[in-house]
C-alpha angles and dihedrals in degrees: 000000000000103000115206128200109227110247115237129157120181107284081012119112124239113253140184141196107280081227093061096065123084128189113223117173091339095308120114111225143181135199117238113207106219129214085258093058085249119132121233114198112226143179121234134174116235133211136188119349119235125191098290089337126091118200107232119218101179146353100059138078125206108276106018106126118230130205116244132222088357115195128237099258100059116110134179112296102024113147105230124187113245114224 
């Protein structure tokens, strides 16, 4: 799986990779990958689009790395391989 670190400068807004995000019963998620190289699912809430990038509003803090394109079988908790 690629993993991404979300962009953020100061007054800048954080933003991710549109192929990160994944809608699941009408919520829009993300997958954080942990220290350990486990996924935690989480809930974010998502502002303007902008070409492949999504504007994040909240949910997500700098730095944290983010599974893309992340398939449907994949649950919380999950170890992933970082590439």
């Amino acid at each position: 799986l690629g993993a991404e670190t979300p962009a953020a400068v100061a007054a800048t807004p954080v933003t991710i990779a549109k192929s990160a995000l994944r809608t699941e019963a009408g919520s829009q998620v993300v997958y954080v990958v942990t220290g350990d190289n486990r996924v935690e699912r989480r809930a974010i809430r998502v502002g303007p689009v902008r070409n492949d990038r999504v504007e994040v509003i909240s949910g997500l803090t700098p730095g944290e790395r983010l599974v893309l394109e992340p398939p449907a079988v994949l649950k919380d908790g999950d170890r992933v391989v970082v590439k």
